[in-house]
Structure formats: C-alpha cells, structure tokens
Coordinates of C-alpha atoms and ligand atoms in Angstrom, one line a residue:
M1 CA 0.1 0.3 -0.1
I2 CA 1.5 3.0 -1.1
G3 CA 0.6 6.4 0.5
S4 CA 0.6 7.9 4.3
G5 CA -3.7 9.2 4.7
A6 CA -6.7 8.0 6.3
R7 CA -7.7 6.8 2.9
E8 CA -5.1 4.3 2.8
H9 CA -5.2 3.1 6.5
T10 CA -8.5 2.8 5.0
L11 CA -7.5 0.8 2.1
V12 CA -4.7 -1.4 4.6
W13 CA -8.1 -1.9 7.1
K14 CA -9.9 -3.3 3.5
L15 CA -7.5 -5.3 2.3
S16 CA -6.4 -6.5 6.0
Q17 CA -10.0 -8.5 5.7
S18 CA -9.1 -10.9 3.2
P19 CA -8.5 -14.3 4.0
R20 CA -6.0 -13.7 0.8
V21 CA -4.0 -11.8 2.8
K22 CA -0.8 -12.8 5.0
E23 CA 1.0 -9.8 5.1
I24 CA 0.5 -6.3 4.3
Y25 CA 3.2 -4.0 3.7
A26 CA 1.9 0.1 3.9
A27 CA 4.8 2.7 2.6
P28 CA 5.5 5.3 3.9
G29 CA 2.4 4.5 6.4
N30 CA 1.5 6.1 10.0
A31 CA 0.7 5.1 13.3
G32 CA -2.9 3.6 12.7
T33 CA -1.6 1.5 9.3
G34 CA 1.7 0.1 11.2
Q35 CA -0.8 -1.1 14.1
I36 CA -2.4 -4.7 11.0
A37 CA 1.0 -3.8 8.3
R38 CA 4.5 -3.4 8.8
N39 CA 5.6 -0.6 7.7
L40 CA 8.7 0.5 4.9
E41 CA 10.1 3.8 5.0
I42 CA 9.7 4.9 1.3
T43 CA 8.4 7.8 -0.1
P44 CA 5.7 7.3 -2.7
M45 CA 8.2 8.7 -5.3
D46 CA 10.3 7.8 -4.6
I47 CA 9.5 4.2 -6.8
E48 CA 12.8 2.4 -7.1
A49 CA 13.3 2.3 -3.6
L50 CA 9.3 0.4 -3.8
L51 CA 9.9 -1.7 -6.8
T52 CA 13.2 -3.6 -5.0
A53 CA 11.8 -3.1 -1.4
V54 CA 8.5 -5.6 -4.0
G55 CA 11.5 -8.3 -4.8
D56 CA 12.8 -8.4 -1.1
N57 CA 9.3 -8.7 0.2
K58 CA 8.0 -10.7 -2.4
I59 CA 4.7 -9.0 -2.6
D60 CA 2.1 -9.8 -4.9
L61 CA 0.4 -7.2 -5.7
T62 CA 0.5 -3.0 -5.0
V63 CA -2.1 -0.4 -4.5
V64 CA -1.3 3.1 -5.1
G65 CA -3.3 5.2 -2.9
P66 CA -1.9 9.2 -3.8
E67 CA -2.2 10.1 -7.9
A68 CA 1.6 11.9 -7.6
P69 CA 2.9 8.4 -8.3
L70 CA 0.6 7.7 -10.4
A71 CA 0.7 10.8 -12.8
A72 CA 4.6 10.1 -12.5
G73 CA 4.7 6.6 -13.8
I74 CA 4.8 4.0 -11.5
V75 CA 1.6 1.8 -12.6
D76 CA 4.0 1.9 -16.3
R77 CA 7.0 0.9 -14.1
F78 CA 5.6 -2.0 -11.7
Q79 CA 4.2 -3.3 -15.0
S80 CA 6.7 -3.1 -17.6
R81 CA 9.0 -5.7 -14.9
G82 CA 5.7 -7.9 -14.6
L83 CA 4.7 -6.6 -11.4
A84 CA 0.6 -6.4 -10.6
V85 CA 0.3 -3.0 -9.6
F86 CA -3.1 -1.4 -8.8
G87 CA -3.5 1.7 -10.2
A88 CA -3.9 3.6 -13.6
T89 CA -1.0 4.2 -15.8
K90 CA 0.6 7.2 -16.6
G91 CA -1.6 7.5 -20.1
A92 CA -4.3 7.6 -18.5
A93 CA -4.0 9.2 -15.2
Q94 CA -3.6 12.4 -17.5
I95 CA -8.5 12.8 -16.9
E96 CA -6.1 14.3 -13.9
S97 CA -2.5 15.4 -13.8
S98 CA -3.6 18.2 -17.2
K99 CA -7.4 19.7 -16.8
V100 CA -7.0 20.5 -20.0
F101 CA -6.5 16.6 -21.0
A102 CA -9.5 16.7 -19.5
K103 CA -11.8 19.0 -21.0
Q104 CA -10.7 17.9 -24.5
L105 CA -11.8 14.4 -24.3
M106 CA -14.9 15.5 -22.5
R107 CA -15.8 18.1 -25.7
K108 CA -14.9 15.1 -28.0
Y109 CA -16.9 12.4 -26.1
G110 CA -19.8 14.7 -25.5
L111 CA -19.2 13.9 -21.8
P112 CA -21.4 16.9 -19.6
G113 CA -19.0 19.4 -17.6
A114 CA -19.2 23.3 -17.3
Q115 CA -18.5 25.5 -20.6
S116 CA -14.9 26.2 -20.1
A117 CA -11.6 27.5 -22.5
S118 CA -7.7 26.9 -22.1
F119 CA -4.9 29.3 -22.2
S120 CA -1.6 29.3 -21.7
D121 CA -1.1 32.6 -22.9
Y122 CA -1.5 34.9 -19.6
E123 CA -3.0 38.2 -22.1
A124 CA -5.5 36.0 -24.3
A125 CA -6.2 34.4 -20.8
K126 CA -6.7 38.2 -19.1
R127 CA -8.6 39.4 -22.8
Y128 CA -11.1 36.6 -22.4
L129 CA -11.8 36.4 -18.7
R130 CA -12.4 40.5 -18.8
Q131 CA -16.1 39.1 -20.5
H132 CA -16.9 36.6 -18.4
R133 CA -19.3 36.4 -16.9
L134 CA -19.5 35.6 -12.9
P135 CA -18.7 33.9 -10.3
V136 CA -15.8 32.1 -12.6
V137 CA -14.1 29.6 -12.0
I138 CA -10.2 29.6 -12.7
K139 CA -8.2 26.6 -12.8
A140 CA -4.1 25.4 -13.3
D141 CA -4.0 22.8 -15.8
G142 CA -1.5 20.7 -13.8
L143 CA -2.2 18.1 -9.8
A144 CA -1.5 21.2 -7.2
A145 CA -2.5 19.2 -4.0
G146 CA -6.3 21.2 -4.0
K147 CA -4.3 24.4 -4.4
G148 CA -5.5 24.9 -8.2
V149 CA -9.1 26.0 -8.4
V150 CA -10.3 29.0 -7.5
V151 CA -14.0 30.4 -7.3
A152 CA -14.4 34.1 -7.9
D153 CA -17.1 36.1 -7.3
S154 CA -15.2 39.4 -8.9
Q155 CA -13.1 40.4 -11.5
A156 CA -10.1 41.2 -9.2
E157 CA -10.7 37.8 -7.3
A158 CA -10.0 36.4 -10.9
L159 CA -8.1 37.5 -12.5
E160 CA -5.6 37.9 -9.0
A161 CA -5.9 33.8 -9.0
L162 CA -4.8 34.5 -12.9
A163 CA -2.1 36.2 -12.1
D164 CA -1.2 33.9 -9.8
F165 CA -1.1 31.5 -11.8
M166 CA 0.6 32.3 -14.2
E167 CA 2.4 35.1 -14.3
R168 CA 4.1 34.6 -10.5
K169 CA 3.9 30.8 -11.0
S170 CA 2.6 30.3 -7.3
L171 CA 2.4 26.2 -8.5
G172 CA 5.1 26.4 -10.7
E173 CA 4.4 24.3 -13.9
A174 CA 0.9 23.5 -12.9
G175 CA 0.1 27.1 -13.6
D176 CA 1.8 27.4 -17.1
Q177 CA -1.6 26.4 -18.9
V178 CA -5.3 27.7 -17.0
L179 CA -8.9 26.8 -17.9
I180 CA -11.7 29.5 -17.3
E181 CA -15.0 27.6 -16.8
E182 CA -18.6 28.9 -16.3
H183 CA -20.0 28.5 -12.7
L184 CA -22.1 25.8 -11.6
S185 CA -24.2 25.5 -9.0
G186 CA -25.9 22.3 -7.2
Q187 CA -25.1 19.5 -5.0
E188 CA -21.7 18.3 -5.6
M189 CA -20.9 14.2 -5.4
S190 CA -18.2 12.4 -5.7
V191 CA -18.9 8.8 -7.8
F192 CA -15.9 6.3 -7.3
A193 CA -16.5 3.0 -10.0
F194 CA -13.9 0.5 -10.5
T195 CA -12.9 -1.0 -14.1
D196 CA -10.4 -3.0 -15.6
A197 CA -11.4 -0.8 -19.4
R198 CA -13.5 -3.3 -20.4
T199 CA -16.2 -4.0 -17.4
V200 CA -17.1 -0.5 -16.0
A201 CA -18.7 -1.7 -12.2
P202 CA -22.0 0.8 -11.1
V203 CA -20.8 4.1 -9.4
V204 CA -20.5 4.0 -5.2
T205 CA -21.0 8.1 -4.2
A206 CA -20.1 10.2 -1.5
C207 CA -20.2 14.0 0.0
D208 CA -16.9 15.6 1.1
Y209 CA -16.4 18.8 2.5
K210 CA -13.6 20.4 1.5
R211 CA -13.7 23.9 3.4
I212 CA -12.1 24.1 7.1
Y213 CA -14.9 26.0 9.2
D214 CA -18.7 25.1 9.1
G215 CA -21.3 26.1 6.5
D216 CA -18.4 25.7 4.3
R217 CA -16.3 29.0 5.0
G218 CA -12.7 29.2 5.3
P219 CA -10.0 28.0 3.3
N220 CA -9.5 25.0 0.9
T221 CA -8.3 21.9 3.1
G222 CA -7.7 18.4 2.1
G223 CA -11.1 17.6 3.1
M224 CA -12.9 17.9 6.3
G225 CA -15.2 15.1 6.7
S226 CA -17.2 13.2 4.6
Y227 CA -20.8 10.8 4.2
S228 CA -22.5 7.7 2.1
P229 CA -24.6 7.8 0.1
P230 CA -25.4 11.2 -0.1
Y231 CA -29.2 11.7 0.8
F232 CA -30.4 12.8 -2.5
L233 CA -28.9 9.9 -4.3
S234 CA -31.5 8.0 -5.8
P235 CA -31.6 4.4 -7.9
A236 CA -31.5 6.5 -11.7
L237 CA -29.3 9.3 -10.5
N238 CA -26.7 5.9 -10.2
E239 CA -27.5 4.6 -12.5
M240 CA -27.2 7.5 -14.7
V241 CA -24.2 8.9 -13.3
T242 CA -22.9 5.0 -14.3
E243 CA -24.3 5.3 -17.9
K244 CA -23.9 8.4 -19.1
I245 CA -20.6 9.2 -17.3
M246 CA -18.2 6.8 -16.1
K247 CA -18.4 4.6 -19.0
P248 CA -18.4 7.1 -21.6
A249 CA -15.1 8.5 -19.2
V250 CA -13.8 4.6 -19.6
R251 CA -14.5 4.0 -22.8
A252 CA -13.2 7.7 -24.1
L253 CA -9.7 6.5 -22.4
G254 CA -9.3 4.0 -24.6
E255 CA -10.0 5.0 -27.2
E256 CA -7.4 7.3 -28.0
N257 CA -5.0 4.7 -26.4
N258 CA -5.2 4.7 -23.0
P259 CA -6.9 2.4 -21.5
Y260 CA -8.1 3.0 -17.5
K261 CA -7.9 0.2 -15.1
G262 CA -8.5 1.0 -11.3
V263 CA -11.0 3.3 -9.9
L264 CA -11.7 6.5 -11.7
Y265 CA -13.7 9.2 -9.7
G266 CA -15.7 11.9 -10.6
G267 CA -15.9 14.5 -8.6
L268 CA -19.9 15.9 -10.4
M269 CA -22.2 18.8 -9.9
I270 CA -25.5 17.6 -10.0
T271 CA -27.8 20.9 -11.5
N272 CA -30.6 21.2 -12.3
S273 CA -30.3 21.5 -16.0
G274 CA -28.8 16.9 -14.6
P275 CA -25.6 15.7 -13.5
K276 CA -22.0 17.4 -15.0
V277 CA -18.3 16.7 -14.1
L278 CA -16.0 19.3 -12.3
E279 CA -13.5 17.0 -12.9
F280 CA -11.6 13.7 -12.7
N281 CA -9.0 11.5 -10.7
A282 CA -7.7 8.7 -11.2
R283 CA -7.5 7.1 -7.2
L284 CA -10.0 7.1 -4.4
G285 CA -11.0 10.4 -2.8
D286 CA -9.7 11.1 1.4
P287 CA -12.4 11.5 3.4
E288 CA -14.6 9.9 1.2
T289 CA -12.4 6.6 1.4
Q290 CA -13.3 6.7 4.7
V291 CA -17.1 6.3 4.5
V292 CA -17.3 4.7 1.1
L293 CA -14.8 0.6 1.7
P294 CA -17.1 0.7 5.6
R295 CA -19.7 -0.2 3.0
L296 CA -17.4 -3.1 0.4
K297 CA -19.3 -6.3 1.1
T298 CA -17.3 -7.3 -1.5
D299 CA -13.1 -9.0 -1.1
L300 CA -11.6 -5.6 -2.2
V301 CA -8.0 -8.1 -2.8
D302 CA -10.7 -10.0 -5.4
I303 CA -12.0 -6.4 -6.9
M304 CA -8.1 -5.2 -7.3
M305 CA -7.2 -9.2 -8.6
A306 CA -9.9 -9.1 -11.0
I307 CA -8.8 -5.8 -12.6
V308 CA -5.2 -5.8 -13.0
Q309 CA -6.1 -9.5 -15.2
G310 CA -9.3 -7.9 -17.3
K311 CA -11.9 -9.8 -15.2
L312 CA -13.9 -7.4 -13.7
E313 CA -17.0 -9.1 -15.5
E314 CA -16.6 -12.3 -13.2
V315 CA -17.1 -10.0 -10.5
N316 CA -20.0 -8.4 -8.4
I317 CA -19.4 -6.0 -6.6
E318 CA -21.9 -5.3 -3.8
W319 CA -22.0 -2.3 -0.9
S320 CA -24.6 -2.5 2.1
G321 CA -27.3 -0.2 2.1
K322 CA -25.9 1.4 5.7
A323 CA -24.8 5.2 6.1
C324 CA -21.4 6.0 6.8
V325 CA -20.4 9.5 8.2
G326 CA -16.9 10.0 9.1
V327 CA -15.4 13.1 10.7
V328 CA -11.9 14.4 10.3
M329 CA -9.8 15.7 13.4
A330 CA -7.1 17.8 12.6
S331 CA -4.1 20.1 14.2
A332 CA -4.7 23.8 15.2
G333 CA -4.4 25.9 12.4
Y334 CA -4.3 23.4 10.1
P335 CA -4.9 24.7 6.8
G336 CA -2.2 27.3 7.5
S337 CA 0.5 26.0 10.0
Y338 CA 0.8 23.6 13.2
K339 CA 2.2 21.7 15.8
T340 CA 2.6 18.2 15.7
G341 CA 3.8 16.0 18.8
F342 CA 0.8 15.8 20.7
P343 CA -0.3 12.3 23.0
I344 CA -3.6 11.6 21.1
S345 CA -5.7 10.6 24.1
G346 CA -9.1 8.4 24.6
L347 CA -9.4 6.1 21.3
D348 CA -9.8 3.6 23.7
K349 CA -12.8 4.4 25.0
L350 CA -15.1 4.8 22.3
E351 CA -18.3 2.3 21.1
T352 CA -16.9 -0.7 20.0
D353 CA -17.8 -0.5 16.2
I354 CA -16.0 2.8 15.7
L355 CA -13.2 3.3 13.2
V356 CA -10.6 5.0 13.9
F357 CA -8.0 6.3 10.7
H358 CA -5.0 7.6 10.5
A359 CA -3.4 10.3 8.6
G360 CA -1.0 12.3 10.8
T361 CA 0.2 10.2 13.3
K362 CA 3.2 8.7 14.2
I363 CA 4.5 6.8 17.1
G364 CA 6.0 9.2 19.9
D365 CA 9.2 8.5 22.1
T366 CA 7.1 6.9 25.0
P367 CA 6.3 3.0 23.1
G368 CA 2.7 2.7 22.1
Q369 CA 2.0 6.3 22.6
V370 CA 0.3 7.7 19.5
V371 CA 1.0 11.2 18.7
T372 CA 0.5 13.7 16.0
S373 CA 2.7 14.5 12.9
G374 CA 0.3 15.9 10.2
G375 CA -2.2 18.6 9.5
R376 CA -5.3 16.0 9.3
V377 CA -5.1 14.1 11.6
L378 CA -7.4 11.4 12.4
T379 CA -10.9 10.6 10.2
V380 CA -13.7 9.0 12.9
V381 CA -15.7 7.3 11.4
A382 CA -19.5 5.4 11.9
S383 CA -22.6 3.7 10.4
G384 CA -26.0 3.5 11.2
E385 CA -28.8 2.5 9.3
N386 CA -29.1 6.0 8.5
I387 CA -27.4 9.7 7.9
A388 CA -28.8 10.4 11.3
E389 CA -28.1 7.7 13.4
A390 CA -24.5 7.5 11.7
R391 CA -24.2 11.5 12.5
D392 CA -24.9 11.1 16.0
K393 CA -22.6 7.6 16.8
V394 CA -19.8 10.1 15.4
Y395 CA -20.0 13.4 17.2
R396 CA -20.8 11.2 20.2
N397 CA -17.9 9.6 19.7
I398 CA -15.4 11.8 18.4
S399 CA -15.7 14.0 21.7
L400 CA -13.8 11.7 23.1
I401 CA -10.6 11.8 21.5
H402 CA -8.5 14.7 22.3
F403 CA -5.0 16.3 21.8
E404 CA -4.0 19.9 22.3
G405 CA -5.5 21.9 19.5
S406 CA -7.6 18.8 18.1
Y407 CA -10.3 20.8 15.4
Y408 CA -13.4 19.4 13.8
R409 CA -16.5 20.8 11.7
K410 CA -19.4 20.2 13.3
D411 CA -21.7 19.9 10.8
I412 CA -20.5 17.1 8.3
A413 CA -23.3 15.3 7.4
E414 CA -26.0 17.6 8.9
I415 CA -29.0 17.7 6.1
K416 CA -30.5 20.9 6.2
N417 CA -33.1 20.7 3.5
N418 CA -34.5 17.7 4.4
Ligands
AMP1 P1 -12.5 20.9 -8.7 O1 -10.4 20.6 -8.1 O2 -12.4 20.6 -9.6 O3 -13.0 19.4 -8.2 O4 -12.8 22.1 -7.8 C1 -12.4 22.1 -6.7 C2 -13.8 22.6 -6.4 O5 -14.8 23.8 -7.0 C3 -14.8 21.6 -5.9 O6 -15.3 20.6 -5.5 C4 -16.3 22.6 -6.5 O7 -16.2 22.9 -4.8 C5 -15.8 23.2 -7.0 N1 -15.5 23.8 -8.3 C6 -14.8 23.3 -9.5 N2 -15.0 23.8 -10.5 C7 -16.5 24.4 -10.4 C8 -17.6 25.1 -11.0 N3 -17.0 24.8 -12.5 N4 -18.5 26.3 -11.1 C9 -18.6 25.6 -9.5 N5 -18.0 25.2 -8.9 C10 -16.9 24.8 -9.1
LIG2 N1 -11.5 14.8 -1.4 C1 -11.6 15.1 -2.4 C2 -10.0 14.4 -3.0 O1 -10.1 13.3 -2.8 O2 -9.4 14.6 -4.2

C-alpha cells in the first residue's frame, strides 16, 4: 500500500479482511497502518526503492493511494517488470494530472461538463476573462494538491488568481496552462467506479466537505469530513451517472489509447439540467474512501486482482445499504501552519464499532503512545441505519478523543433541507 493518509489506512484495513492476504506493507504508512501492516520508510515518489522493496518482500500486489506517483508513471514502471499493481497508468492518469487533457476528452466524447476555454497565453486569458460573467472558475492545468481551483465572485479576484498561476507561477508548471470555466451550481457529489477498462462497475457515491469551517466557510483543506451515500442520491441518478458519465469516460480513454484500469473518480455537480463533471481523478478520494470502503461487502483483493487481470466482469461488487459518516480531526491552525507531537488520548474509550483511520500520526517517544504528526490527524467513522444515526454516533465518540488543539467541523452530514 503506497501512501500515508487516512485513505491508505482505510485501504489497508479493508485489504486485511481478505482471506487471501497474509501480510501487508505500507510505504510509508502511519501509526494506524502500523497496527495492521509493516511500515516501510519509503516515500511514494521513490519508485525505484518501492520496486526493490516489492522484490525483497515478495509482494504480490501493490496498491497506489495518491495521485503523484500515478502521474509520475509508477504503474507503467511496475507493469514493465511484470508486477501486479492497482492504479492508472501515466497516460490514463492524465485525466487527473491535466485538466486541459480531461476537458478536451470530455468535449470530444460529449461528456457533460462546464463550458470552458484553455489558455497558455496570459494576455489572452486576461482578455477572455474580462468578458466572462461572474462568478467564474479559474483552474490550473496540473496537479496542485487542492490549491489549483479558484471560484471568483469578482473580476479582481479572478484576475488575481490568473496572475498567481500564470505570472507569479505560484504552482510552478502546473499553472503554465489554465482553464477559465463557467460556474455551476447544485449538489456536489463524488462518484467512484472500479474498472478494468472493459467492464465498468456501477458507481458508489459520497459527499465530502472541503472548507475548514462549519457552513463551508474559510480556506480549502484536503477534506474535513464525508458521508455516504448522499441523501439526495436515487437509484436513477446512480444509474445515470454510471451509464452517461463513467462508462463513456472509460470508453473514451480506451479509444485514445490510454486504457483506464483502477478506480475512476468523478467529481460531479448535480445541476438543474442533470449531472455535470467538475473534474476527474485517477484514484480514490480522501476523505470519501473512509466512508465508502466500510460499506463494501465484496473482498477488495478479489476486485483489485480481477482488475489487474482484466476479469472484472467475473466479480459482482456489493455495497451495504448502511450510511457512513466520517469526521476529520485536525491540528489547530490547519490548513495553515500547525504544531505536531501532541499525544492522542481516548482512542480506547470509543464504542466498539467506531472506526478510526489515521493520517498525520506516528508512534511517539513513549512506546505505544500515538502522537500527532500532520495537519489532518484522524478520520473518525461511524455507520448506522441512516445518516442521522451514523452522524449522532460519530459525534458522540469523537468528543472522547483528545489532543492539544484538536479541531473538527460540527456540521458534517447535517442535512439542512431534509
Ligand atoms: P476541482 O478540483 O476541479 O473539483 O475543483 C475543486 C472545487 O471547486 C470543487 O469541489 C467545486 O466545489 C469547485 N468547482 C470546481 N469547478 C467548478 C465549477 N465549474 N463550478 C462551480 N464550482 C466548481
Ligand atoms: N476528496 C477530494 C479528493 O480526494 O481529491
């Protein structure tokens, strides 16, 4: 398992439930993965060291969590060595690593999305922007760890974002090209489809919360909570998204000689005129994974091996009808600067079926003591017969967990108009 976040801890936890698994290694993992897997001190971008570790430990399947190694071609490199690896190739991962690539693909194959235009020339982008109606969305082309999208309510704000990306190069070459995009409104939803490039499984869905403060205020984060399934999801919407968006997207990538294997992530806006794509990602979402995988009834190793071998049609993927709610506990100051090294207590006081997935944690100087080591520290997850039940349960338990400066949103999965 490559990666170190709560998404990766969730994957390790789910994989460990398979009777086919003897041992799991996490690179680099965290204190949570260390309880079920052996952590290896290798960063996700050190592909050569990962290859060596896979050989040395006779690892049968490698699962890639985050996008950066996918975009760097880790899957291609593993495949050229004949190794089983779950994730998108570099070519297929362009659907995430280049928003211009994704947009061109969507346009060519008629996938529903926002109107947009791409620019590599700053002056031309400014001219186009001056005539655009507000709000307007400015997106940097490349990977930007959540910092590449600005929804601007004024011309000044939009011009500022453009200058940031294109003139001041705040994101490096990720901002060499930008998209200027129509603003869409509606319900946001993340959808995930397992695919071996031929068979596309029906999507599983979740909602995530990106802003730091309650009521979706304040700066963007890596994600402060999530729940699954969305309260507004119907079987018809699920099927429509699978048939009209995810299957055509996989087919399009295949036709462009970038066959997509792995899990395809659609970030959608459910608008009055139907679902539209905001972005595609080439991996599972964080924190969506933490509320989606606990609902998976099928053996995850069976799914992943079937995808590697191109036999997904033989696997029936089943999801439980229960609801899951996940709340992220973060360090004070996150997403700005924060302190780390604080002991975490209360994890032994929780109801037995509460799941705690670690992100920024490590074992402190006292053996067995888990301390904070990052901005997002834990995702605490509860399940229930419905969202309200899962929500009550997660909040009643999270209040038992303590570390200095801990912060979490109080409004995750709060359904206002229902
Ligand atoms: P992305 O990384 O493209 O998903 O964008 C990050 C966030 O920006 C999304 O989760 C949306 O909340 C918002 N966003 C992106 N594109 C649009 C759009 N065209 N209209 C409205 N909001 C958007
Ligand atoms: N939940 C947003 C992401 O994983 O990109």
